[in-house]
Coordinates of C-alpha atoms in Angstrom, one line a residue:
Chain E
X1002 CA 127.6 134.3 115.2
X1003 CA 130.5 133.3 117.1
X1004 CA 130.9 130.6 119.7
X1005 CA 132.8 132.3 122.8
X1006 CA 132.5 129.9 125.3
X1007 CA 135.2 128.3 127.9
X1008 CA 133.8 124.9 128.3
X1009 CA 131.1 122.4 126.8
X1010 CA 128.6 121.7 130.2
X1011 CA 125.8 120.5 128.6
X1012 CA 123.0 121.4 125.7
X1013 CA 120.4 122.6 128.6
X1014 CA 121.8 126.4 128.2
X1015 CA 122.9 126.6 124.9
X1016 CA 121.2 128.7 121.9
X1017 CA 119.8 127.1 119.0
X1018 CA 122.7 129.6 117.4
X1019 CA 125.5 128.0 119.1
X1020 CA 124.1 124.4 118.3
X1021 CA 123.9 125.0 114.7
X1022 CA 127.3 126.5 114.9
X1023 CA 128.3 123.3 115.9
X1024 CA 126.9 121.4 113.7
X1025 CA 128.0 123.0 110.7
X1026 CA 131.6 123.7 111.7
X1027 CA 131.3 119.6 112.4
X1028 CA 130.2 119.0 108.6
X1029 CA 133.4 120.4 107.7
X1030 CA 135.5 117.7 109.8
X1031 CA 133.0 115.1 108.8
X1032 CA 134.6 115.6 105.3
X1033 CA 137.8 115.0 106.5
X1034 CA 137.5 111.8 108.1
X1035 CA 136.6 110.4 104.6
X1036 CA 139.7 111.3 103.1
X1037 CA 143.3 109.1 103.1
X1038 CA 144.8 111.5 105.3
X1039 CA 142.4 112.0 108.3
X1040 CA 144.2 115.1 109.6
X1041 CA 144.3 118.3 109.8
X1042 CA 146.8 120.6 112.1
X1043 CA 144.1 122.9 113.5
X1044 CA 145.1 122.0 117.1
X1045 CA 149.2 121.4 117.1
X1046 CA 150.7 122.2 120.2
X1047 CA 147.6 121.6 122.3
X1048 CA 147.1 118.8 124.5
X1049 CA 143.9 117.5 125.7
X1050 CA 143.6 114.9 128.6
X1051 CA 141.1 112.5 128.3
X1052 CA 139.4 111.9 132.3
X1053 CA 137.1 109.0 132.3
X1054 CA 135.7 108.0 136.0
X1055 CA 133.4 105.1 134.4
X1056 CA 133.8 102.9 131.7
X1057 CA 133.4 104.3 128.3
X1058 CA 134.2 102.7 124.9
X1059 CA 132.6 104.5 122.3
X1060 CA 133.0 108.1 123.9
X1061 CA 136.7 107.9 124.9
X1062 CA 138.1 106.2 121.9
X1063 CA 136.2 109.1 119.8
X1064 CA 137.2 111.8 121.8
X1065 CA 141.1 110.5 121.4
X1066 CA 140.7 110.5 118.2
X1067 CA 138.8 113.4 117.5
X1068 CA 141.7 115.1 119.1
X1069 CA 144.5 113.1 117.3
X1070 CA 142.6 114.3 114.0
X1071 CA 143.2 117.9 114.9
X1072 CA 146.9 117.0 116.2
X1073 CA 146.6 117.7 119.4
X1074 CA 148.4 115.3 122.0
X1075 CA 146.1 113.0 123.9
X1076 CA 146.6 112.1 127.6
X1077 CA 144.6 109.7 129.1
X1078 CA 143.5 108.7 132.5
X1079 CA 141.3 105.9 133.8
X1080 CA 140.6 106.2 137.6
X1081 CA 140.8 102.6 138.1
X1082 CA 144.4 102.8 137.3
X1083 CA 145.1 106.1 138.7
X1084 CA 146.0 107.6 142.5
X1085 CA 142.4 108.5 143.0
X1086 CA 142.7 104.6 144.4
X1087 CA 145.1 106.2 146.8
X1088 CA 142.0 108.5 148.0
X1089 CA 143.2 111.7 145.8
X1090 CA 140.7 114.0 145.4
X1091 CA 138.9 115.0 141.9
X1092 CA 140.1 118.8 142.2
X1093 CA 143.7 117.4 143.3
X1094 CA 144.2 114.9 140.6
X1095 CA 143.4 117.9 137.7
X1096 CA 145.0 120.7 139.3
X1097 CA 148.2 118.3 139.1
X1098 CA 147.2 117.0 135.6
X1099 CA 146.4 120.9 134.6
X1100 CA 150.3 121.5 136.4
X1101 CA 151.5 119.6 133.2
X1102 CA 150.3 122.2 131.5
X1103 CA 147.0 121.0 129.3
X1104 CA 144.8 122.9 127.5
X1105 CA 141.4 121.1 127.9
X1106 CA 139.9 118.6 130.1
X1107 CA 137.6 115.9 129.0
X1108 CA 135.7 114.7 131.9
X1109 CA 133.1 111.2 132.5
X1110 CA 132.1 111.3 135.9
X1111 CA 129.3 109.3 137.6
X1112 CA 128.5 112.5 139.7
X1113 CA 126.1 114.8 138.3
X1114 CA 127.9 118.6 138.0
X1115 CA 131.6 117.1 138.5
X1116 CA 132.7 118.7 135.4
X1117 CA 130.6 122.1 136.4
X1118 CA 132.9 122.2 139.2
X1119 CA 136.3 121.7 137.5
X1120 CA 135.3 124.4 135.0
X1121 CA 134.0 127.0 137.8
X1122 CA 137.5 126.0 139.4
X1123 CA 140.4 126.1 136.6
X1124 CA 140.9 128.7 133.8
X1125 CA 141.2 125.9 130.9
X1126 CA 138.2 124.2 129.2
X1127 CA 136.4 121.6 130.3
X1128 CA 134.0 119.2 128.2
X1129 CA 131.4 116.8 129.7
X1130 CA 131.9 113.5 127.9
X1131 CA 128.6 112.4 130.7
X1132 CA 128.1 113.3 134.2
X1133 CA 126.0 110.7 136.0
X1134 CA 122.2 110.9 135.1
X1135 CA 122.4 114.5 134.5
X1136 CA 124.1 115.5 130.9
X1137 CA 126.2 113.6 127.9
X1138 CA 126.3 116.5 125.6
X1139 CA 128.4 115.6 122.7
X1140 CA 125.8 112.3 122.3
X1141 CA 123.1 115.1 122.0
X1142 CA 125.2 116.7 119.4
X1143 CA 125.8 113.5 116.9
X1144 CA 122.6 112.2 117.4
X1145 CA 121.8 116.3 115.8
X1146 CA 124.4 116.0 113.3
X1147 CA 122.7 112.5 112.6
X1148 CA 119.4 113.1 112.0
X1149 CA 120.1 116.1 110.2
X1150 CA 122.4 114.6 107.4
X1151 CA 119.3 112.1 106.7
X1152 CA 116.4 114.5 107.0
X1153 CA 117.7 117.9 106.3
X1154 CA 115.5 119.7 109.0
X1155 CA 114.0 119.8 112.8
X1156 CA 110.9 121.6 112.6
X1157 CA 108.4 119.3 113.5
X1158 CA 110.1 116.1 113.5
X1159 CA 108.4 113.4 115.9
X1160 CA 111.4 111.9 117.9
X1161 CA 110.6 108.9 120.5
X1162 CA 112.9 107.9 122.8
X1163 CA 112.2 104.2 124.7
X1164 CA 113.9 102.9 127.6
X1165 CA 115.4 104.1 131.0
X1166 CA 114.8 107.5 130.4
X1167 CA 115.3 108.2 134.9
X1168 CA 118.8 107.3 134.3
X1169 CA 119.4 108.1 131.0
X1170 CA 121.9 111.5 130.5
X1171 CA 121.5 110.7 126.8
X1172 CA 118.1 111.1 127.3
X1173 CA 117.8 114.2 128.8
X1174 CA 120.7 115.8 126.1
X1175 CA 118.6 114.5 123.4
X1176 CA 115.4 116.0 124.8
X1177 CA 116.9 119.4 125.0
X1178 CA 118.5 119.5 121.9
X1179 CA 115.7 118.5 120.1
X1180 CA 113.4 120.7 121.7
X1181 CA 115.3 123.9 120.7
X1182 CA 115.2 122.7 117.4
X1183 CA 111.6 122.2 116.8
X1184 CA 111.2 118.9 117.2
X1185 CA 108.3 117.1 119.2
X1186 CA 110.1 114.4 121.5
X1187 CA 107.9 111.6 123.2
X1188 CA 109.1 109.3 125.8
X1189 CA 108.5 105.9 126.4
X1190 CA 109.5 103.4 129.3
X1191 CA 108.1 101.8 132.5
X1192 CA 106.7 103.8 135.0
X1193 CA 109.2 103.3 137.0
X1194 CA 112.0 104.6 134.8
X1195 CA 110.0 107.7 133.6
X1196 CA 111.0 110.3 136.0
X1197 CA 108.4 112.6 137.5
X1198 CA 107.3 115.7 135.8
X1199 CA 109.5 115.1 132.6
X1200 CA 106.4 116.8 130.9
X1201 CA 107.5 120.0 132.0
X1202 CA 110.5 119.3 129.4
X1203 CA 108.1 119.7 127.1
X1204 CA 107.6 115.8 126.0
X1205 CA 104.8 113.4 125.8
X1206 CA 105.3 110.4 127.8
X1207 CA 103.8 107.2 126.6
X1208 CA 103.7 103.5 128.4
X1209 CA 102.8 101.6 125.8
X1210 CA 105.5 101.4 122.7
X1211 CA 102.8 100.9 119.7
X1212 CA 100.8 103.9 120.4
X1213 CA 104.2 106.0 120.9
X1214 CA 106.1 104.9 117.4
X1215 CA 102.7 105.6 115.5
X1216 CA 103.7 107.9 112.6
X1217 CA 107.3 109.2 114.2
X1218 CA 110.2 109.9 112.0
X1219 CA 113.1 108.7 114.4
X1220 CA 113.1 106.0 117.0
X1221 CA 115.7 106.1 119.7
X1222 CA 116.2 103.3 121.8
X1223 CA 118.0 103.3 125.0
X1224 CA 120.4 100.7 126.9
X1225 CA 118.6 98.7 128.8
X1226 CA 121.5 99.2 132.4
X1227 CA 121.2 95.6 133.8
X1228 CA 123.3 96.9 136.2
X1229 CA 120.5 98.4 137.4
X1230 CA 118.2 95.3 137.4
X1231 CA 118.6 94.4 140.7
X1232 CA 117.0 97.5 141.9
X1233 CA 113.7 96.1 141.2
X1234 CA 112.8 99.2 138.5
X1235 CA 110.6 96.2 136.6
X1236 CA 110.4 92.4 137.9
X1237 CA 112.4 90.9 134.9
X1238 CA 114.4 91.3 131.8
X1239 CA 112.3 88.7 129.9
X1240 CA 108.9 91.1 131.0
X1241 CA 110.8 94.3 130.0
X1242 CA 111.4 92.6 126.3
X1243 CA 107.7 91.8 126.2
X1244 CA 106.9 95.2 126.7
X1245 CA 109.1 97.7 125.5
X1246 CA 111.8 96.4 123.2
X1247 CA 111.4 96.9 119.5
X1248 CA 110.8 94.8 117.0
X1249 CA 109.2 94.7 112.9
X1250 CA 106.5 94.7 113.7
X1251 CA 106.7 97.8 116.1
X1252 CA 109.0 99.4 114.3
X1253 CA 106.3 99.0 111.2
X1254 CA 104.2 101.7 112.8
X1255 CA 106.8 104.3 112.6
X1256 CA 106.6 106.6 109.1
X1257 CA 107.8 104.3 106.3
X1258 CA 111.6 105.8 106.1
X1259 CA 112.1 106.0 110.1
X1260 CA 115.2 105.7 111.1
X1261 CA 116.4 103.5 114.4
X1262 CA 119.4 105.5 116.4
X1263 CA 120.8 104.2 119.9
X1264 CA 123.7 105.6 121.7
X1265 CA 124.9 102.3 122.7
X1266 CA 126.1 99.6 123.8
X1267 CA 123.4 98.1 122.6
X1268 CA 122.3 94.7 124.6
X1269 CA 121.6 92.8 121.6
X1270 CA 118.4 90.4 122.1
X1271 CA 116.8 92.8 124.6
X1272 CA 116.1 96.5 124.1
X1273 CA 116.6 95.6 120.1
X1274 CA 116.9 92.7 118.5
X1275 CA 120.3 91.4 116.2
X1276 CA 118.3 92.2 113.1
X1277 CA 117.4 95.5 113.4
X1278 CA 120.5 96.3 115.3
X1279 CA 122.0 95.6 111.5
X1280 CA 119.1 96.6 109.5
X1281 CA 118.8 99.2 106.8
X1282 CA 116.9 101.3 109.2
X1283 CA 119.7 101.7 111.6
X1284 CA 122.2 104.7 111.5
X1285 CA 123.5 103.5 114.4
X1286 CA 127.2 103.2 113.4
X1287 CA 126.9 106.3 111.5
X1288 CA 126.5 107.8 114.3
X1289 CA 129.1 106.6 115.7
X1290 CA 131.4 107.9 112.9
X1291 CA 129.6 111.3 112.9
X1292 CA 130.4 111.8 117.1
X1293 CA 134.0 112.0 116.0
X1294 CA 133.7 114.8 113.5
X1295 CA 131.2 116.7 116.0
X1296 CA 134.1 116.1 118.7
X1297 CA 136.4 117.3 116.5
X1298 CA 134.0 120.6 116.2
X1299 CA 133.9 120.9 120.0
X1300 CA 137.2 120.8 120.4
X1301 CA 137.8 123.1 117.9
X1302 CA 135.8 126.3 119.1
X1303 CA 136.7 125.8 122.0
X1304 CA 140.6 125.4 121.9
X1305 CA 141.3 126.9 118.0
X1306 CA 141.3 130.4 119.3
X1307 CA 143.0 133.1 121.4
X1308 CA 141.7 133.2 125.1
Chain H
X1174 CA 139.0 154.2 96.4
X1175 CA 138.1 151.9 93.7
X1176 CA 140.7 150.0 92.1
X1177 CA 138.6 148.4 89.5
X1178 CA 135.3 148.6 88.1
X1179 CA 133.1 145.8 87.2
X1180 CA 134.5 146.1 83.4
X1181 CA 138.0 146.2 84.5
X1182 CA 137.6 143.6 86.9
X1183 CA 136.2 140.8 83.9
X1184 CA 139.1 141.9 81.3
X1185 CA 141.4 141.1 84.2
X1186 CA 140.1 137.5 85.0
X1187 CA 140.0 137.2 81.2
X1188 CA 143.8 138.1 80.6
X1189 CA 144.1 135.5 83.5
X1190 CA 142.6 133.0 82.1
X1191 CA 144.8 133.2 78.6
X1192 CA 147.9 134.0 80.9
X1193 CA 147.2 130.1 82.2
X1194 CA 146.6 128.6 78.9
X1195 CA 150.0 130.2 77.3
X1196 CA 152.1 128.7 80.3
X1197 CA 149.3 125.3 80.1
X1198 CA 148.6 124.0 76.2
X1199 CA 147.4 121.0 77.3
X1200 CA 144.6 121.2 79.4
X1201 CA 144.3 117.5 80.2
X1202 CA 145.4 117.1 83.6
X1203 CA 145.3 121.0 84.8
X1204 CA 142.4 121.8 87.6
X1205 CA 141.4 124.9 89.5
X1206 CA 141.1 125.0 93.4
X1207 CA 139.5 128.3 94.7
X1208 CA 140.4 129.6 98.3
X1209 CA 137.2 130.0 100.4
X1210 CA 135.5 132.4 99.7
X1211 CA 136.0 134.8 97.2
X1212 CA 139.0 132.8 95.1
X1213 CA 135.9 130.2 94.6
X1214 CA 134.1 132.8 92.6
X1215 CA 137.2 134.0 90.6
X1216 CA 138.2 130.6 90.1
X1217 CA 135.1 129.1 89.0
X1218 CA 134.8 132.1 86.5
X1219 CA 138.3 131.3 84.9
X1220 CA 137.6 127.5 84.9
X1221 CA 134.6 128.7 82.9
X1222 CA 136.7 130.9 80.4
X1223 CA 139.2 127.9 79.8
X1224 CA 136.5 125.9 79.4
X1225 CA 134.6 127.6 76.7
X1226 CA 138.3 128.2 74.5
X1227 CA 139.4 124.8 75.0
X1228 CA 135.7 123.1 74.4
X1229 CA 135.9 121.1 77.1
X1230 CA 135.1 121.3 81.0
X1231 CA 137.9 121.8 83.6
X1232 CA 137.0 120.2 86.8
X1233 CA 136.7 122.8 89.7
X1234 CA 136.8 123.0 93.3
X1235 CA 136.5 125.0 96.1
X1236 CA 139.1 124.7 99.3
X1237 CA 138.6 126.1 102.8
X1238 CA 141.7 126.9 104.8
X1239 CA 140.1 127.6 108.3
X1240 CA 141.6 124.6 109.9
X1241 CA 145.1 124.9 108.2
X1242 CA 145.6 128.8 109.7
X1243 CA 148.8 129.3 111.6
X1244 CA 147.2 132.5 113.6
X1245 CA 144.4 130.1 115.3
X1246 CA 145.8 130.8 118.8
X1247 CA 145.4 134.3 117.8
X1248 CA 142.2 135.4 117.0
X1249 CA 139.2 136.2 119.0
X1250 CA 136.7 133.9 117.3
X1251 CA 137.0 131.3 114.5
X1252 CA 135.7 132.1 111.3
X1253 CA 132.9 130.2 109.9
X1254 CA 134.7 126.9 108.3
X1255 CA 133.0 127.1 104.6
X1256 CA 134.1 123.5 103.5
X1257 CA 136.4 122.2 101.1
X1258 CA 134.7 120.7 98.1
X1259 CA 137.6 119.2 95.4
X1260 CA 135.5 116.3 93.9
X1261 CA 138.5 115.5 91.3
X1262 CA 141.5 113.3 92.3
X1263 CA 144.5 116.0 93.4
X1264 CA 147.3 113.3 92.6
X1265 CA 149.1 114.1 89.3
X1266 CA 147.2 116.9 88.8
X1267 CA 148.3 120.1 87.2
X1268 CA 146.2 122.4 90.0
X1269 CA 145.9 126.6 89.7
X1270 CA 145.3 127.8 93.1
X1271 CA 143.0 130.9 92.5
X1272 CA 142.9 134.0 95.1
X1273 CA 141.2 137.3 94.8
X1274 CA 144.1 139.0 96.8
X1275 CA 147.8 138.1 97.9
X1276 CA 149.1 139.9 100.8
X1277 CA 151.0 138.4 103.4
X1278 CA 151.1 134.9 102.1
X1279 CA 150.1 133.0 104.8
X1280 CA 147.2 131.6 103.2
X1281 CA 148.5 130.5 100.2
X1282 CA 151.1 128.6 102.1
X1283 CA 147.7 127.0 104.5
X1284 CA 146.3 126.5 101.2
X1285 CA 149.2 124.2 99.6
X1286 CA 149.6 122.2 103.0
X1287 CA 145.9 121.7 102.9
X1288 CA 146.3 120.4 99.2
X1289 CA 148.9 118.4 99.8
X1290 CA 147.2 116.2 102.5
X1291 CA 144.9 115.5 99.6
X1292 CA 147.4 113.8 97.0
X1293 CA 150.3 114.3 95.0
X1294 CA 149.5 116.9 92.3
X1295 CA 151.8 117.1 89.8
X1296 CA 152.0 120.7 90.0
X1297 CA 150.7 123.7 91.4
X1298 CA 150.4 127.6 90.4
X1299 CA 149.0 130.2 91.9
X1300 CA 146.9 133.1 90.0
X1301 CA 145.6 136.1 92.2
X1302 CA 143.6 139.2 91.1
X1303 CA 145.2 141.4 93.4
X1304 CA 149.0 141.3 94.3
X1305 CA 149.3 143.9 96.9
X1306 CA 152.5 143.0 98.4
X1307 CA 154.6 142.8 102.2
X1308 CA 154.8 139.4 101.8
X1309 CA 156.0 137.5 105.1
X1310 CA 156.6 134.3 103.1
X1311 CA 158.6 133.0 100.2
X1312 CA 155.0 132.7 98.1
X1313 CA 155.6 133.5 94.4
X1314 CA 152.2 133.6 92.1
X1315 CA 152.7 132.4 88.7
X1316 CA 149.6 134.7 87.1
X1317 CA 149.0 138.1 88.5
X1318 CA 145.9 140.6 87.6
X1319 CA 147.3 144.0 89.0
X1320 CA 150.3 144.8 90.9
X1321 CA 149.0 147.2 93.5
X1322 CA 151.5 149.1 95.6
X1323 CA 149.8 149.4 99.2
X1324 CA 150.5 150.4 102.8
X1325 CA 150.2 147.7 105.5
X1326 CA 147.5 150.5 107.0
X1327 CA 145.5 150.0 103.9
X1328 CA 143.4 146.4 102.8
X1329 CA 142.2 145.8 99.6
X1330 CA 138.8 144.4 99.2
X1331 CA 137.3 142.3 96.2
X1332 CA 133.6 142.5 95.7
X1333 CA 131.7 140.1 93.0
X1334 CA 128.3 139.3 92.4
X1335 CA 127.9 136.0 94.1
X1336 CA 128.8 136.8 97.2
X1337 CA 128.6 140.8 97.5
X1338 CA 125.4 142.1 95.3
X1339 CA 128.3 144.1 92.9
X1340 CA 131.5 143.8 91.2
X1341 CA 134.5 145.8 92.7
X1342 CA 137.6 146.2 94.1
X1343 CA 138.4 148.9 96.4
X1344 CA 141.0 150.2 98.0
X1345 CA 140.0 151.0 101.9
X1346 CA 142.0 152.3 105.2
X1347 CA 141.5 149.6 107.9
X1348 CA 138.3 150.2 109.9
X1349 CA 136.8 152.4 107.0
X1350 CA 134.2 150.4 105.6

């Protein structure tokens, strides 16, 4: 198998081929970030510029760094600070960044499809570091990596994913990816941040957290977006703790083993609380390291070869 | 047409192996690294051979050069990246870099540069089954098996168990397989 795409949309259309081939070119990297010297010269002469739209800590730090790893140069570009004040336009600001001659674009945009447009619209490759509601699939990916370090396989693996699934691109990544895998996803959240028909993504929604952690091997909680709260989605923070953050004694019903992911930020105290955030179920930092050695990956098949 | 039958090919790795241990009495500090894929096998097959004349075990490993290639902008597709496994300290050690063939050079040199951003080794020899020539690189190899004369329209192909089912190597024209 090769990998012989331009850009890095979204999990939706890729193969279960092509996700593997991710996965293990990213166990390769993964090695390297362990060593004293955390680089490699796979990608000198390239240079990647880093587009974020909306805030990001986790995803753009990783992404520099993923690149700085390969030695590729890193430009980066927060719109707050950029022209696209001035009232530029998203095509205008990259065609004049691409003008500078880089090789990739890394895009987080709040609008769903902004980075399908810059790649249907320039000849160099574009990765979605999260477009709106819609995709974030290099989460997807580590989360993959993640799981599969710690349990080896994704046949038949029962994944739940709690919180705000309706605005959650995280969500619908993970759902993908583990559903080309082999793994049964359930969902869990308020009615009102389920989205309608998600069953026909093949999951089984729940409302009610104890009877959708019973015997599941991973539990994913999801950022609970209080910027969001106003919205009226539930009545209260306090009443969405009641009901649908995790706890011991929730978490207890899980398979003995199970292990707690979330993408974060994590709001301590209200989707999870501080000691399970930094208990010895939670991979949740390990995933963190793991996203830069999948970046790493991404980058790699897609700018390591001749076009 | 075949260079070497599976005979040939294990009096070769042995006359490699005592090459090393003439140029290396004390074995204390010397370790074997294996390019991906086929110099693993070789190399783990010497390491084995030392091992058994010298009573003790010489520690082994394994290096991938994918990400260290300087033709990455050129190919088509990436290869698949295999790993590098070298679970012994590199710094101060006496390493022999194992290949089954040495042509151009280019991944020998990929192969030091990836060692190097591991430690310090003391020092480092190469030992290659095959040395067909048209190097493009000032890359010396310390331990040879066979000199082959070749043409650049020719390639030279090791086979071992391991990887292939049977123990070979052949002499082919490019695209005659």
């Amino acid at each position: 198998m090769s990998f012989k795409r331009k850009d890095l949309l979204g999990i939706e259309d890729l193969s279960p081929e092509e996700i593997y081939f991710i996965l293990d070119t990213a166990k390769s990297f993964r090695q390297i970030l362990d060593r004293s010297i955390k680089k490699v010269p796979t990608l000198r002469g390239k240079t990647v510029a880093n587009l974020f739209f909306e805030p990001s800590t986790r995803t753009r730090i990783s992404f520099e760094l993923a690149a700085k790893r390969l030695n590729a140069d890193v430009v980066s570009f927060s719109s707050s600070t950029s022209s696209v004040v001035k009232g530029e336009s998203l095509l205008d600001t990259v065609k004049n960044i691409m003008a500078m001659r880089v090789d990739c674009f890394i895009l987080r945009h709040p609008t769903p499809g902004a980075p399908h447009i810059l790649a249907k619209n320039l000849p160099i490759s574009v990765i979605n570091a999260g477009d709106g509601s819609h995709e974030h699939p290099t989460q997807a990916l580590l989360d993959l990596y993640t799981i599969r370090e710690k349990r080896g396989k994704f046949k038949d693996l029962q994944v739940v994913i709690i919180g705000d699934i309706a605005h959650s691109r995280v969500a619908r990544s993970d759902i993908w990816a583990l559903s080309k895998l082999g793994a049964k996803v359930r969902i869990c959240g308020p009615p009102t941040l389920i989205p309608p028909q998600i069953e026909k993504m093949g999951v089984k929604v729940f409302y009610s957290v104890k009877e959708a952690i019973r015997g599941v091997d991973v539990v994913m909680m999801l950022r609970i977006q209080k910027e969001r709260q106003n919205k009226c989605f539930f009545p209260s923070l306090r009443e969405y703790r009641e009901f649908f953050s995790l706890n011991e004694e929730r978490l207890g019903l899980a398979k003995s083993g199970a292990m707690l992911m979330h993408p974060g930020p994590v709001n301590r105290g209200i989707e999870l609380p501080v000691s399970l955030v930094d208990g010895k179920r939670s991979v949740i930092l390990n995933q963190v390291t793991n996203g830069i050695a999948v970046r790493m990956a991404v980058l790699y098949l897609l700018l390591g070869r001749k076009r | 047409m075949k260079l070497m039958n599976k005979e040939q090919m294990g009096k070769i790795i042995l006359k490699l192996s005592e090459d090393i241990l003439r140029e290396n009495k004390d074995v204390q500090n010397l370790c074997i690294v294996g390019i991906q894929r086929r110099g693993t096998v070789l190399g783990e097959r010497i390491s084995k051979i030392i091992g058994k004349i010298k009573g003790r075990d010489i520690p082994t490993g394994s290096m991938d050069i994918t990400f260290y290639r300087d033709d990455l902008s050129r190919i088509a597709y990436q290869p698949v990246a295999r790993g590098t496994d070298i679970p012994f300290p590199v710094d101060d050690a006496q390493i022999i870099l194992v290949d089954d063939v040495l042509y151009t050079g280019r991944t020998v040199r990929a192969a030091i540069d990836s060692l190097l951003d591991l430690g310090r080794p003391r020092k480092v020899e190469l030992a290659v089954l095959i040395d067909r020539g048209h190097r493009e690189l000032p890359i010396q190899p310390q331990y040879v098996g066979r000199k082959v004369s070749t043409s650049s329209k020719e390639m030279v192909e090791v086979r071992v168990e391991e990887i292939d089912g049977k123990e070979e190597v052949l002499l082919l024209k490019r695209n005659e397989k």
